[in-house]
Coordinates of N, CA, C and O in Angstrom, one line a residue:
X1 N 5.7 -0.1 21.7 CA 4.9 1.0 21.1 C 3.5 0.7 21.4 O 3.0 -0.4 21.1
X2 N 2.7 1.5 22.0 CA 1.4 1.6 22.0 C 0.5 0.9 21.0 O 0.6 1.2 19.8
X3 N -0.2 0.2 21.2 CA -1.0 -1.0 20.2 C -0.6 -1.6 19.1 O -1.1 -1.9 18.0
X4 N 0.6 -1.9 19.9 CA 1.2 -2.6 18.7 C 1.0 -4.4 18.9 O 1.1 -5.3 18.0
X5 N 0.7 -4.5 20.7 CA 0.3 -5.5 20.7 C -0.7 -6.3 20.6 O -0.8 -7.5 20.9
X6 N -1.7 -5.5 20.2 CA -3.6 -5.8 19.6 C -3.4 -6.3 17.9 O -4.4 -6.9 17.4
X7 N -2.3 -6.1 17.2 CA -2.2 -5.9 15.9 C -1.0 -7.4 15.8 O 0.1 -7.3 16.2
X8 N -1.3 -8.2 15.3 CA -0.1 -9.1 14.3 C 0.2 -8.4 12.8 O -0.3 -8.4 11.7
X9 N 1.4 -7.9 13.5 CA 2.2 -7.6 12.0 C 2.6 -8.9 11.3 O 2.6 -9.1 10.1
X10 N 3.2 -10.0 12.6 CA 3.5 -10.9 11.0 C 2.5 -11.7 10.5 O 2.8 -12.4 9.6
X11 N 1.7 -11.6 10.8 CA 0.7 -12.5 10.1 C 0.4 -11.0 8.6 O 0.8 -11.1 7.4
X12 N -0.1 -10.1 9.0 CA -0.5 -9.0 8.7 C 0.5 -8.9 7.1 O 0.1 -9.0 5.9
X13 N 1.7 -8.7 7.4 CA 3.0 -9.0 6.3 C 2.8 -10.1 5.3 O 2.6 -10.1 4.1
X14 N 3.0 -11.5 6.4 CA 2.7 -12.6 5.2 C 1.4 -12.6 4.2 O 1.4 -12.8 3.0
X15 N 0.6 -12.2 4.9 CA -1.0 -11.6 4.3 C -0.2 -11.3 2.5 O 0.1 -11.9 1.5
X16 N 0.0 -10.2 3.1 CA 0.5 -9.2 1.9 C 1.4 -9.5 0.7 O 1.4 -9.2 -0.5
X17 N 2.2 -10.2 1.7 CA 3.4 -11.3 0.5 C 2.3 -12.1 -0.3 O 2.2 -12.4 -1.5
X18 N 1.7 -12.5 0.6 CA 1.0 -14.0 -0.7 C -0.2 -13.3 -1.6 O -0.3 -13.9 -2.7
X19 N -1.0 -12.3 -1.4 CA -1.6 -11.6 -1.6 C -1.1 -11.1 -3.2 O -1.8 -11.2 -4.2
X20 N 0.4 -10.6 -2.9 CA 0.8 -9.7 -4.0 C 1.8 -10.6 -4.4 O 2.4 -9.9 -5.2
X21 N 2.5 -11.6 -4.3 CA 3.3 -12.3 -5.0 C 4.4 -11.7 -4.7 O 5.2 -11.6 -5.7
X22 N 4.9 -11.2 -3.5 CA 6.1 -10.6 -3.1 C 7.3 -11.5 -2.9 O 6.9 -12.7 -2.6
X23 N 8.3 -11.4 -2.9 CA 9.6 -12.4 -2.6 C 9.8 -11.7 -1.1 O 10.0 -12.3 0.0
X24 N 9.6 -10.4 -1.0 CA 10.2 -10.5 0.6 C 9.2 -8.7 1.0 O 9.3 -7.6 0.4
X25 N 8.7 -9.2 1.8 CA 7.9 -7.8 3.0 C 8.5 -7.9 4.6 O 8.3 -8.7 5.5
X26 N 9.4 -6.3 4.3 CA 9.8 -6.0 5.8 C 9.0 -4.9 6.7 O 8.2 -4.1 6.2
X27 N 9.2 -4.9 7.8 CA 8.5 -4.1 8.6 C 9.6 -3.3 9.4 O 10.1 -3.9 10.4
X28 N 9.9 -2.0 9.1 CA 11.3 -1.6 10.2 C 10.2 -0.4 11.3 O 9.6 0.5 10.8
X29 N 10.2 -0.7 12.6 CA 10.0 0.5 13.5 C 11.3 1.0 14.2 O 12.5 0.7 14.3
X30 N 10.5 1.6 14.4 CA 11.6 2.9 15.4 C 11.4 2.3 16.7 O 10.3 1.9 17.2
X31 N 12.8 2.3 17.2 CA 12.8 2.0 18.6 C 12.9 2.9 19.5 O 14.0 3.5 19.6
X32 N 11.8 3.2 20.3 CA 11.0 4.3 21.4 C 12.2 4.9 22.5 O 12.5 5.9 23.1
X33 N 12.8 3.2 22.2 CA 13.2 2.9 23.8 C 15.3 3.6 23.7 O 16.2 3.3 24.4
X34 N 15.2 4.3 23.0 CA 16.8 4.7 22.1 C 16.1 6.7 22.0 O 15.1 7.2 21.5
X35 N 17.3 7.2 22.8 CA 17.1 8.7 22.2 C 17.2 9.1 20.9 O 16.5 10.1 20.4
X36 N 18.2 8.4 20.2 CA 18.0 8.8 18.7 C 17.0 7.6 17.6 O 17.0 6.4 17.6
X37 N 16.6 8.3 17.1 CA 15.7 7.8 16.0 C 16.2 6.2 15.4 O 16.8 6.1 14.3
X38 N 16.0 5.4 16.0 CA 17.1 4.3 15.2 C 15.4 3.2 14.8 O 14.4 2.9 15.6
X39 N 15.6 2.8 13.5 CA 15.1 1.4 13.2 C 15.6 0.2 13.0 O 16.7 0.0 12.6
X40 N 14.9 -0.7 13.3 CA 15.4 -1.9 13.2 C 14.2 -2.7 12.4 O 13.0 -2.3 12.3
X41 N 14.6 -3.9 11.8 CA 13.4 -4.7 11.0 C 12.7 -5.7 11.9 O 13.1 -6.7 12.3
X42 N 11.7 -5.2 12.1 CA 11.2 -6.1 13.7 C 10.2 -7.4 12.8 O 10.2 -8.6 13.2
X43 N 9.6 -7.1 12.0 CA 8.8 -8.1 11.0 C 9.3 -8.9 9.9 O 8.2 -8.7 9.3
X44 N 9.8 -9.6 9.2 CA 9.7 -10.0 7.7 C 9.1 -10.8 7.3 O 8.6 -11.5 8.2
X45 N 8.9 -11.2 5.9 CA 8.1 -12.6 5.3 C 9.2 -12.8 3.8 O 9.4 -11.9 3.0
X46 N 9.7 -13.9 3.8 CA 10.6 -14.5 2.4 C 11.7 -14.1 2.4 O 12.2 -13.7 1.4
X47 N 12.4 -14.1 3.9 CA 13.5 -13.8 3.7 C 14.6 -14.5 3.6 O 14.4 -15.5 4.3
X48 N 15.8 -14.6 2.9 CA 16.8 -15.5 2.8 C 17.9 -15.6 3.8 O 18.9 -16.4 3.6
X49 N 17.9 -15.0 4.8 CA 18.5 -15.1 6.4 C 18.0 -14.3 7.5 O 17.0 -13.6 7.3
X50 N 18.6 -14.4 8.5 CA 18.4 -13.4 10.0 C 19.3 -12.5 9.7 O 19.8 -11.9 10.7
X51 N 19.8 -12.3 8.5 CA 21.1 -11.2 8.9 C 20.2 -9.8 9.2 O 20.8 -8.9 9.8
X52 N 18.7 -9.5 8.8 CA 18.5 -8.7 8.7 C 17.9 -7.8 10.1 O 17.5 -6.7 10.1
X53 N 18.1 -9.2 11.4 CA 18.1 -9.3 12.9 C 19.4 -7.4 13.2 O 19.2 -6.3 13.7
X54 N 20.6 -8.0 12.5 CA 21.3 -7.0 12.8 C 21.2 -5.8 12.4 O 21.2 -5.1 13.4
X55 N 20.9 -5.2 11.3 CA 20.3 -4.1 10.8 C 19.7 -3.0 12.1 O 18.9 -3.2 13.0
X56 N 20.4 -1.6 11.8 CA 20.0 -0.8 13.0 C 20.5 0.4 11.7 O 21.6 0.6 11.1
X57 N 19.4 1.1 11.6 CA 19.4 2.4 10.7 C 19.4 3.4 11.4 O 18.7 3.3 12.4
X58 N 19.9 4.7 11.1 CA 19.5 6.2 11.9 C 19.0 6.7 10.3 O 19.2 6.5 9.1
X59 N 18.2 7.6 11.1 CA 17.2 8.8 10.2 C 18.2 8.7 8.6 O 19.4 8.9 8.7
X60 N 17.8 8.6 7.8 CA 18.4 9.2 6.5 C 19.7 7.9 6.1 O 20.8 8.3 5.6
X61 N 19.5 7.0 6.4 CA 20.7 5.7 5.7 C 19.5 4.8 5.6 O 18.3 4.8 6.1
X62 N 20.4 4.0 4.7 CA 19.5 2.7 4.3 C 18.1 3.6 3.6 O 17.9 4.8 3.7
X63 N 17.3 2.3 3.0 CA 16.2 2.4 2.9 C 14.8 2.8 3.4 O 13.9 3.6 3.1
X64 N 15.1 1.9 4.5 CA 13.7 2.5 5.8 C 14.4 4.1 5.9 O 13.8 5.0 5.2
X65 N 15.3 4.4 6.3 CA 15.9 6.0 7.0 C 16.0 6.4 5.9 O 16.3 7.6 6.1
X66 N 16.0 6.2 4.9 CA 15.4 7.4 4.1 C 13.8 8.0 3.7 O 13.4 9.0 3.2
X67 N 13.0 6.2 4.4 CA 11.9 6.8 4.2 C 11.2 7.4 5.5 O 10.2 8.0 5.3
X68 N 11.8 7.4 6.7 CA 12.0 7.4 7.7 C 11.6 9.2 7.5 O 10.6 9.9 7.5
X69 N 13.1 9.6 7.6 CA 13.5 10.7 7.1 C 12.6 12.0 6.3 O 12.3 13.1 6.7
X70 N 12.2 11.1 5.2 CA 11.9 12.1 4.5 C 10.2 11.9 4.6 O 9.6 12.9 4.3
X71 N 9.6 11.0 5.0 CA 8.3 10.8 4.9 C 7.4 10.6 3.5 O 6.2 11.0 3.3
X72 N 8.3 9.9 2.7 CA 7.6 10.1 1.5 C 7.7 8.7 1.2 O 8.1 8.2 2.3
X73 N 7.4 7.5 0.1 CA 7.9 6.5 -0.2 C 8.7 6.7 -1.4 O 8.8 7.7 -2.2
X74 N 9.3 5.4 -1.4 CA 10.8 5.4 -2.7 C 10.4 3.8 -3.3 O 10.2 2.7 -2.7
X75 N 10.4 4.3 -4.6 CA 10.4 3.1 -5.6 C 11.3 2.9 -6.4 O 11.5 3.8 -7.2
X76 N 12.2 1.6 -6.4 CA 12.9 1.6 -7.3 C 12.6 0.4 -7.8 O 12.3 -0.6 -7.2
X77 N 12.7 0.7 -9.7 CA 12.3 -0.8 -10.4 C 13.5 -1.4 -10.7 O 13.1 -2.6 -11.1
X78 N 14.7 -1.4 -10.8 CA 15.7 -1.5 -11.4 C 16.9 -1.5 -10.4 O 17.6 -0.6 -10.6
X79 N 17.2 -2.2 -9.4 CA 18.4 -1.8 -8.5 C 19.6 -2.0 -8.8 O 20.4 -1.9 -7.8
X80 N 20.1 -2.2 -9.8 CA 21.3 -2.2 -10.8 C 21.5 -0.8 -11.9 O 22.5 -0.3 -12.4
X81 N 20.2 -0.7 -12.1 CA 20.2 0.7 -13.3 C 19.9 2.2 -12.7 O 20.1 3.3 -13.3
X82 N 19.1 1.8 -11.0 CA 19.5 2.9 -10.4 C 20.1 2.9 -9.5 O 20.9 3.8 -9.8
X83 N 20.5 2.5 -8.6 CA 21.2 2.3 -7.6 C 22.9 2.3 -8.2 O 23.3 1.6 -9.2
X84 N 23.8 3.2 -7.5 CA 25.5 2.5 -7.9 C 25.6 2.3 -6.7 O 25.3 2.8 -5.6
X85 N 26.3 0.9 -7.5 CA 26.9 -0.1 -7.0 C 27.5 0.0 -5.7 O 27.2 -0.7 -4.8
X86 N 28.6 1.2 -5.6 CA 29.5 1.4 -4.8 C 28.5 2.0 -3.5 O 28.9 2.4 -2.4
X87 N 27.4 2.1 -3.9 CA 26.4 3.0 -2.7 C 25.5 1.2 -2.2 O 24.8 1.6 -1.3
X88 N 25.3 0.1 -2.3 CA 24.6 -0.5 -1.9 C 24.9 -0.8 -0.5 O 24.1 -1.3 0.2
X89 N 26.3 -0.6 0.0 CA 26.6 -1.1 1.2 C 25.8 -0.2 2.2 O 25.9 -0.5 3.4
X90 N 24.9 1.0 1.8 CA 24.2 1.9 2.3 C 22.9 1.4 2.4 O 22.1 2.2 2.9
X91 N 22.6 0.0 2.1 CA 21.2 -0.4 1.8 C 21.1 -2.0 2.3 O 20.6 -2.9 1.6
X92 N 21.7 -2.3 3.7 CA 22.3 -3.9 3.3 C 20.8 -4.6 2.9 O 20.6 -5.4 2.0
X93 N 19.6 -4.2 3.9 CA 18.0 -4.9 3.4 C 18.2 -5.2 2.0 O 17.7 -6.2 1.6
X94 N 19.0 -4.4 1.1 CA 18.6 -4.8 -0.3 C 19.4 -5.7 -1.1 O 19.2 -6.3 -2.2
X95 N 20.9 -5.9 0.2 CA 21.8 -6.6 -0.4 C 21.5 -7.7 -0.1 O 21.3 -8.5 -1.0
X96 N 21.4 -8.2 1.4 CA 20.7 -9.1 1.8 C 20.2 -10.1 1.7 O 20.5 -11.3 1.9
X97 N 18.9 -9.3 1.2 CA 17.6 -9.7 0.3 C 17.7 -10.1 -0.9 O 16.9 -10.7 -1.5
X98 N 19.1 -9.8 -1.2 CA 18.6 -9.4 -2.7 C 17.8 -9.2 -3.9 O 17.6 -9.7 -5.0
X99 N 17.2 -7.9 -3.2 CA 16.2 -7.5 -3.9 C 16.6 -6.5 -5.2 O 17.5 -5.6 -5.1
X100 N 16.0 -6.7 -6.1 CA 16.3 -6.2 -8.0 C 15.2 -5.1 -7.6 O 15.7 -4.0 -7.8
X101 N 14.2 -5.1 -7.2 CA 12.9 -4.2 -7.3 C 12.3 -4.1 -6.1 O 12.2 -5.1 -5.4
X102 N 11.8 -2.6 -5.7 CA 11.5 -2.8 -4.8 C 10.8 -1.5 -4.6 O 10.9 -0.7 -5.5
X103 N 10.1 -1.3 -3.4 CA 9.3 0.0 -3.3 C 9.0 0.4 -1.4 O 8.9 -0.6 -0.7
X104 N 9.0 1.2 -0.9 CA 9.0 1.2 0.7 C 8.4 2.7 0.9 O 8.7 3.8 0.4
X105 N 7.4 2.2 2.0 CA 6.4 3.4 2.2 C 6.2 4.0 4.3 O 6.3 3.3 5.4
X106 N 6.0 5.2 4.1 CA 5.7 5.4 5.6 C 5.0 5.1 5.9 O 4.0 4.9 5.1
X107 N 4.9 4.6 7.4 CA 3.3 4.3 7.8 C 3.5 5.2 9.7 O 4.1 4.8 10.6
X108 N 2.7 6.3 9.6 CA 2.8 7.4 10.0 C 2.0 6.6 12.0 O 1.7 5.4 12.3
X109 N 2.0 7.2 12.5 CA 1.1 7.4 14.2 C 1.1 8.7 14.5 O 2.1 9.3 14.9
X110 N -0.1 9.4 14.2 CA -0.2 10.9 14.7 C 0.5 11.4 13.4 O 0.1 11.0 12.3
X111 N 1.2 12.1 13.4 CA 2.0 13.1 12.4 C 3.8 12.4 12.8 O 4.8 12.9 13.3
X112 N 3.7 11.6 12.6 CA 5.0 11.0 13.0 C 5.3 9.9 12.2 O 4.7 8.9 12.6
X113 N 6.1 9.7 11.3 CA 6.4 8.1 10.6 C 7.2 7.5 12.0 O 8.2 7.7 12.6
X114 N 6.2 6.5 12.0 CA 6.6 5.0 13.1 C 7.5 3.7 12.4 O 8.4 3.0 13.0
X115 N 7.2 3.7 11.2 CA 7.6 2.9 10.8 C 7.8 2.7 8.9 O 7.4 3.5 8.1
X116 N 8.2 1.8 8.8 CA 8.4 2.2 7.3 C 8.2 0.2 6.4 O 9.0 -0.6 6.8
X117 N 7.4 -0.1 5.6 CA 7.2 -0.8 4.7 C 7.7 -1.2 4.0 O 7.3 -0.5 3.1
X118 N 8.7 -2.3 3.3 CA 9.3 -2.5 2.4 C 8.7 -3.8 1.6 O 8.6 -5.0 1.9
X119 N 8.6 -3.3 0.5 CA 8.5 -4.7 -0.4 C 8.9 -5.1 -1.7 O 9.1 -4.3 -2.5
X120 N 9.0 -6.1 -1.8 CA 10.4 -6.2 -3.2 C 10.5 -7.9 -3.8 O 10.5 -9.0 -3.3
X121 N 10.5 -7.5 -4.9 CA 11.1 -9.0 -6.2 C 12.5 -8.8 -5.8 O 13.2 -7.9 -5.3
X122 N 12.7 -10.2 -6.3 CA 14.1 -10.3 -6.2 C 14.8 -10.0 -8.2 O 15.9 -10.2 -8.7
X123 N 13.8 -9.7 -8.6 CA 13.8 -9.9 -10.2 C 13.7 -8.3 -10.4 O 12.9 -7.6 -9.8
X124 N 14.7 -7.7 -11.4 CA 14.2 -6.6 -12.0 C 12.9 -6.4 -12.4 O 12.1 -7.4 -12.5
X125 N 12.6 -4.8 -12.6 CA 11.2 -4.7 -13.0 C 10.2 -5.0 -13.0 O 9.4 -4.8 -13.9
X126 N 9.9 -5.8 -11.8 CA 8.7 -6.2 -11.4 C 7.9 -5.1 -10.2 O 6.7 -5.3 -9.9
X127 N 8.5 -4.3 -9.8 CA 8.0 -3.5 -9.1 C 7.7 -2.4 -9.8 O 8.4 -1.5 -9.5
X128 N 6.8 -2.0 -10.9 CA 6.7 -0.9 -11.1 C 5.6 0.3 -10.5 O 5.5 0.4 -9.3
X129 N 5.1 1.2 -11.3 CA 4.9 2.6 -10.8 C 3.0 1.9 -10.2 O 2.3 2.1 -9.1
X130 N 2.8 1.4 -11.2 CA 0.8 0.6 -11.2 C 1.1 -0.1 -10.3 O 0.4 0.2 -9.3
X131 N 2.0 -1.2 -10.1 CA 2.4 -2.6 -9.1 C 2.1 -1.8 -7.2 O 1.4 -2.0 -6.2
X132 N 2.9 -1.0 -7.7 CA 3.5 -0.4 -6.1 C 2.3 0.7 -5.5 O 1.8 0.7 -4.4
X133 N 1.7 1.8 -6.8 CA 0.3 2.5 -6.1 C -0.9 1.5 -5.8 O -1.8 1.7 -4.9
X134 N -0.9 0.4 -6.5 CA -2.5 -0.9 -6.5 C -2.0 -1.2 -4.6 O -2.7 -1.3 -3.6
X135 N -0.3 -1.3 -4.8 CA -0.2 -1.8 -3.3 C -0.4 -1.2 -2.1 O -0.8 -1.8 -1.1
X136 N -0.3 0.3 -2.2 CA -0.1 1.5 -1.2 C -2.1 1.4 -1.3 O -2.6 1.8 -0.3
X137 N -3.0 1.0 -2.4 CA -4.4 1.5 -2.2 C -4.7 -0.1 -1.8 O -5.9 -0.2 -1.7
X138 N -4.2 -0.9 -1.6 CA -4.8 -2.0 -1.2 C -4.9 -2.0 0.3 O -6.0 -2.2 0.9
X139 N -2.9 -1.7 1.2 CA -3.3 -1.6 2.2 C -4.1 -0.6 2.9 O -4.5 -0.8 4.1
X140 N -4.5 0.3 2.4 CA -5.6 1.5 2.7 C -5.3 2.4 3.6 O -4.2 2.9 3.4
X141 N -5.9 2.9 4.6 CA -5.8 3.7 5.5 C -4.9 3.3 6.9 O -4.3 3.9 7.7
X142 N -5.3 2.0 6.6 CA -5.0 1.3 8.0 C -4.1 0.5 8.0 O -4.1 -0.3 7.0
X143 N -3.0 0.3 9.1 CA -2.4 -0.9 9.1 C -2.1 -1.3 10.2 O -1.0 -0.7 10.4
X144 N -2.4 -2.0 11.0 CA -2.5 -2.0 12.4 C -2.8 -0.6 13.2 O -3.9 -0.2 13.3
X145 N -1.9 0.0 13.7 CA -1.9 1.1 15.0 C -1.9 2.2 13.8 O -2.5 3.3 13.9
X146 N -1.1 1.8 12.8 CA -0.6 3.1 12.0 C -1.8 3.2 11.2 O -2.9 2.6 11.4
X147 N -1.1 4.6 9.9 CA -1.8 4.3 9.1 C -1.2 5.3 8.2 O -0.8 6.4 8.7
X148 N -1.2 5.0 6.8 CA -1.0 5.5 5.6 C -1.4 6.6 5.5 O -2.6 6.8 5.5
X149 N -0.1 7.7 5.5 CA -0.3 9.6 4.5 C 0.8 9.5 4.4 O 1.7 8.9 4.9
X150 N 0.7 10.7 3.4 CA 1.8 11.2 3.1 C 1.8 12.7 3.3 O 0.8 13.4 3.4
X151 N 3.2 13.2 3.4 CA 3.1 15.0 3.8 C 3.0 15.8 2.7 O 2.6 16.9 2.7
X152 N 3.3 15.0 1.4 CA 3.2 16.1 0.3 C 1.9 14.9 -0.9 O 1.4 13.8 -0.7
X153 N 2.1 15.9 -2.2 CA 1.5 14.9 -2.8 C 2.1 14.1 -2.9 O 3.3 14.2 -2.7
X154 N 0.9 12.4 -3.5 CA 1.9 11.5 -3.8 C 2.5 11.0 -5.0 O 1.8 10.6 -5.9
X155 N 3.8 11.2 -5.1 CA 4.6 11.0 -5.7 C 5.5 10.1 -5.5 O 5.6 9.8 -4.3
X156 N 6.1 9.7 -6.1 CA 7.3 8.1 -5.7 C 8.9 9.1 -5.9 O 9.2 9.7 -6.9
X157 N 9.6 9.0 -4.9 CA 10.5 9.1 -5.2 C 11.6 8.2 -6.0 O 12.1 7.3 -5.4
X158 N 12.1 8.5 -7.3 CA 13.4 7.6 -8.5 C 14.8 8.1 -8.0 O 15.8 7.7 -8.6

């Protein structure tokens, strides 16, 4: 992708992890190089394996593809009290991970979500609604090539 090589995402990620006391920050882009919309996690920091090497999402599954998708970010504080159970195999980043909390944001090029942000405790309720907007105004406008909007107001999707 176009300047993506001027930009260290992983340094850029770990930044952020130590920064905010994160257990685990992923980075999923879209791959250019595939006719359909597919992401994969090209970045992480605190992760507990490479399983997440395998991970290949289309538009609207998983986490990233739904933020993918819809262009908005999704916050969940509780991944046991919202999430059922029988739906996590839809989410392996979260099984994975095992992340309890967590929150994942677009990060747009042009009018186009390129990629999508994830960050997450492995602990319930530590991601809440103040936690996760301090995080979305910290990284700012900018984040490497991309950069932070949203299409509607912002709102978190529960």
């Amino acid at each position: 992708m176009k300047g993506q090589q001027s930009f260290n995402f992983q340094s850029a990620i770990e930044q952020l992890r130590e920064t905010f006391q994160l257990d685990f920050v992923g980075l999923a882009l879209v791959d250019i190089s595939k006719k359909r919309h597919e992401l994969k996690w090209r970045y992480v920091s605190g992760n507990l394996s490479t399983r997440y090497r395998r991970i290949v999402l289309q538009s609207g599954r998983g986490v990233a593809g739904l933020v993918f998708k819809m262009g908005k970010p999704i916050m969940i504080e509780n991944v046991e009290a919202q999430l059922d159970p029988q739906d996590l195999y839809n989410h392996p980043i979260v099984l994975f991970e095992k992340l309890k909390s967590f929150g994942a944001m677009p990060l747009f090029q042009g009018d186009h979500v390129q990629g999508v942000l994830l960050i997450g405790y492995r602990k319930s309720n530590k991601m809440t609604e103040e936690t996760f907007e301090q995080f979305k105004q910290a990284i700012g406008k900018q984040f490497g090539p991309f950069y932070l909007k949203e299409r509607m107001k912002d709102d978190v999707i529960e």
